[in-house]
Amino acid sequence: MKIQKAVLQETLHIAAGVLIADVIMCVVFALCGRFDYTVILGALLGTVFAVGNFFLLGLTVQKAVEKGENVKRFMHSSYTGRMLLYVACIVMGVLIPCFHPLAAIIPLFMPQVVIFAMRLLGIYKPEKKKPPEEANQS
């Protein structure tokens, strides 16, 4: 399966946005006097899982469109697997002392924030569906 250009492009947008959010988060930790190496490692852990989850979502949607059958079940099992990855990230962030737990968890929410910000700034504009009568005329 060849990865579509749109999947890669949107994943790069999300990665850049999450990294910017990580920098902001590190600044907030520094302002609160809580910044140390565990914050950076936690942010990297959460970012890898967040961006990886978004990439896997893109691949899942791409494969579901190509597959065409049992899409609902396929999407549901993919969702379950991706959420288990989030649980693994949270468990690692909380139990392994080299990661700051909060810094590992916060990036998991950042892709949604980045998408919202991209829409506000006009960077991301979802395609509008044509009404059925216009689609037939094309």
mmCIF file of C-alpha atoms in Angstrom:
data_model
loop_
_atom_site.group_PDB
_atom_site.id
_atom_site.type_symbol
_atom_site.label_atom_id
_atom_site.label_comp_id
_atom_site.label_asym_id
_atom_site.label_seq_id
_atom_site.Cartn_x
_atom_site.Cartn_y
_atom_site.Cartn_z
ATOM 1 C CA MET A 1 0.000 0.000 0.000
ATOM 2 C CA LYS A 2 1.394 3.363 -1.024
ATOM 3 C CA ILE A 3 0.918 6.134 1.518
ATOM 4 C CA GLN A 4 -1.060 8.986 0.015
ATOM 5 C CA LYS A 5 0.555 12.409 -0.160
ATOM 6 C CA ALA A 6 -2.331 13.965 1.817
ATOM 7 C CA VAL A 7 -1.730 11.597 4.744
ATOM 8 C CA LEU A 8 1.945 12.549 4.894
ATOM 9 C CA GLN A 9 1.253 16.257 4.458
ATOM 10 C CA GLU A 10 -1.377 16.404 7.205
ATOM 11 C CA THR A 11 0.804 14.325 9.519
ATOM 12 C CA LEU A 12 3.630 16.835 9.016
ATOM 13 C CA HIS A 13 1.238 19.694 9.820
ATOM 14 C CA ILE A 14 0.167 17.945 13.009
ATOM 15 C CA ALA A 15 3.772 17.133 13.961
ATOM 16 C CA ALA A 16 4.824 20.763 13.522
ATOM 17 C CA GLY A 17 1.852 21.995 15.529
ATOM 18 C CA VAL A 18 2.421 19.524 18.349
ATOM 19 C CA LEU A 19 6.112 20.447 18.509
ATOM 20 C CA ILE A 20 5.177 24.134 18.779
ATOM 21 C CA ALA A 21 2.754 23.219 21.564
ATOM 22 C CA ASP A 22 5.556 21.245 23.257
ATOM 23 C CA VAL A 23 7.772 24.325 23.268
ATOM 24 C CA ILE A 24 4.955 26.366 24.811
ATOM 25 C CA MET A 25 4.385 23.637 27.389
ATOM 26 C CA CYS A 26 8.094 23.610 28.286
ATOM 27 C CA VAL A 27 8.039 27.399 28.701
ATOM 28 C CA VAL A 28 5.059 27.094 31.061
ATOM 29 C CA PHE A 29 6.888 24.420 33.069
ATOM 30 C CA ALA A 30 9.937 26.724 33.236
ATOM 31 C CA LEU A 31 7.823 29.677 34.378
ATOM 32 C CA CYS A 32 6.344 27.477 37.112
ATOM 33 C CA GLY A 33 9.846 26.401 38.195
ATOM 34 C CA ARG A 34 9.162 22.759 37.338
ATOM 35 C CA PHE A 35 11.272 22.393 34.183
ATOM 36 C CA ASP A 36 13.852 19.612 34.025
ATOM 37 C CA TYR A 37 14.932 16.855 31.638
ATOM 38 C CA THR A 38 11.880 14.723 32.520
ATOM 39 C CA VAL A 39 9.616 17.385 30.981
ATOM 40 C CA ILE A 40 11.493 17.189 27.681
ATOM 41 C CA LEU A 41 11.480 13.381 27.673
ATOM 42 C CA GLY A 42 7.796 13.273 28.619
ATOM 43 C CA ALA A 43 6.953 15.764 25.863
ATOM 44 C CA LEU A 44 8.868 13.683 23.322
ATOM 45 C CA LEU A 45 7.136 10.493 24.436
ATOM 46 C CA GLY A 46 3.689 12.052 24.194
ATOM 47 C CA THR A 47 4.496 13.691 20.864
ATOM 48 C CA VAL A 48 5.694 10.441 19.297
ATOM 49 C CA PHE A 49 2.502 8.691 20.365
ATOM 50 C CA ALA A 50 0.219 11.599 19.363
ATOM 51 C CA VAL A 51 1.723 12.064 15.898
ATOM 52 C CA GLY A 52 2.004 8.303 15.422
ATOM 53 C CA ASN A 53 -1.669 7.927 16.329
ATOM 54 C CA PHE A 54 -2.647 10.606 13.813
ATOM 55 C CA PHE A 55 -0.550 8.928 11.108
ATOM 56 C CA LEU A 56 -2.131 5.548 11.867
ATOM 57 C CA LEU A 57 -5.560 7.169 11.666
ATOM 58 C CA GLY A 58 -4.703 8.521 8.217
ATOM 59 C CA LEU A 59 -3.490 5.111 7.071
ATOM 60 C CA THR A 60 -6.624 3.486 8.463
ATOM 61 C CA VAL A 61 -8.916 5.860 6.601
ATOM 62 C CA GLN A 62 -6.896 5.387 3.409
ATOM 63 C CA LYS A 63 -7.070 1.608 3.717
ATOM 64 C CA ALA A 64 -10.782 1.686 4.601
ATOM 65 C CA VAL A 65 -11.549 3.687 1.451
ATOM 66 C CA GLU A 66 -9.562 1.206 -0.645
ATOM 67 C CA LYS A 67 -11.060 -1.812 1.130
ATOM 68 C CA GLY A 68 -14.709 -0.885 0.708
ATOM 69 C CA GLU A 69 -16.181 -3.739 2.778
ATOM 70 C CA ASN A 70 -16.537 -4.209 6.538
ATOM 71 C CA VAL A 71 -15.335 -0.633 6.906
ATOM 72 C CA LYS A 72 -17.176 0.006 10.163
ATOM 73 C CA ARG A 73 -15.637 -3.028 11.859
ATOM 74 C CA PHE A 74 -12.207 -2.222 10.441
ATOM 75 C CA MET A 75 -12.385 1.379 11.665
ATOM 76 C CA HIS A 76 -13.600 0.269 15.103
ATOM 77 C CA SER A 77 -10.763 -2.231 15.560
ATOM 78 C CA SER A 78 -8.261 0.396 14.428
ATOM 79 C CA TYR A 79 -9.686 2.884 16.932
ATOM 80 C CA THR A 80 -9.404 0.317 19.716
ATOM 81 C CA GLY A 81 -5.781 -0.402 18.815
ATOM 82 C CA ARG A 82 -4.878 3.276 18.673
ATOM 83 C CA MET A 83 -6.502 3.938 22.051
ATOM 84 C CA LEU A 84 -4.527 1.031 23.529
ATOM 85 C CA LEU A 85 -1.391 2.780 22.263
ATOM 86 C CA TYR A 86 -2.511 5.909 24.135
ATOM 87 C CA VAL A 87 -2.981 3.825 27.284
ATOM 88 C CA ALA A 88 0.535 2.416 26.808
ATOM 89 C CA CYS A 89 1.897 5.961 26.516
ATOM 90 C CA ILE A 90 0.101 7.074 29.667
ATOM 91 C CA VAL A 91 1.283 4.020 31.614
ATOM 92 C CA MET A 92 4.874 4.584 30.454
ATOM 93 C CA GLY A 93 4.687 8.280 31.268
ATOM 94 C CA VAL A 94 3.396 7.625 34.762
ATOM 95 C CA LEU A 95 5.462 4.585 35.723
ATOM 96 C CA ILE A 96 8.875 5.282 34.185
ATOM 97 C CA PRO A 97 10.657 7.921 36.288
ATOM 98 C CA CYS A 98 12.558 9.541 33.399
ATOM 99 C CA PHE A 99 9.247 10.903 32.022
ATOM 100 C CA HIS A 100 7.245 13.702 33.615
ATOM 101 C CA PRO A 101 3.682 12.272 33.680
ATOM 102 C CA LEU A 102 1.879 15.493 32.824
ATOM 103 C CA ALA A 103 4.347 16.356 30.062
ATOM 104 C CA ALA A 104 3.777 12.904 28.540
ATOM 105 C CA ILE A 105 -0.022 13.148 28.668
ATOM 106 C CA ILE A 106 -0.607 16.720 27.461
ATOM 107 C CA PRO A 107 0.727 16.155 23.899
ATOM 108 C CA LEU A 108 -1.833 13.382 23.411
ATOM 109 C CA PHE A 109 -4.524 16.081 23.255
ATOM 110 C CA MET A 110 -2.572 18.439 21.016
ATOM 111 C CA PRO A 111 -3.550 17.079 17.554
ATOM 112 C CA GLN A 112 -7.164 18.139 18.179
ATOM 113 C CA VAL A 113 -5.998 21.576 19.344
ATOM 114 C CA VAL A 114 -3.722 21.916 16.311
ATOM 115 C CA ILE A 115 -6.557 21.014 13.911
ATOM 116 C CA PHE A 116 -8.808 23.576 15.615
ATOM 117 C CA ALA A 117 -6.073 26.249 15.379
ATOM 118 C CA MET A 118 -5.438 25.419 11.710
ATOM 119 C CA ARG A 119 -9.126 25.898 10.959
ATOM 120 C CA LEU A 120 -9.205 29.209 12.844
ATOM 121 C CA LEU A 121 -6.144 30.455 10.966
ATOM 122 C CA GLY A 122 -7.481 29.265 7.605
ATOM 123 C CA ILE A 123 -4.604 26.827 7.075
ATOM 124 C CA TYR A 124 -6.936 23.843 6.947
ATOM 125 C CA LYS A 125 -10.130 24.042 4.992
ATOM 126 C CA PRO A 126 -12.133 20.820 4.722
ATOM 127 C CA GLU A 127 -13.475 20.111 1.273
ATOM 128 C CA LYS A 128 -17.089 21.072 0.848
ATOM 129 C CA LYS A 129 -19.322 18.423 -0.629
ATOM 130 C CA LYS A 130 -21.131 19.365 -3.784
ATOM 131 C CA PRO A 131 -24.900 19.067 -3.749
ATOM 132 C CA PRO A 132 -26.057 15.950 -5.662
ATOM 133 C CA GLU A 133 -27.416 17.988 -8.589
ATOM 134 C CA GLU A 134 -24.034 19.733 -9.100
ATOM 135 C CA ALA A 135 -22.125 16.462 -8.828
ATOM 136 C CA ASN A 136 -24.237 14.928 -11.593
ATOM 137 C CA GLN A 137 -23.575 17.833 -13.947
ATOM 138 C CA SER A 138 -19.782 17.543 -13.704
#
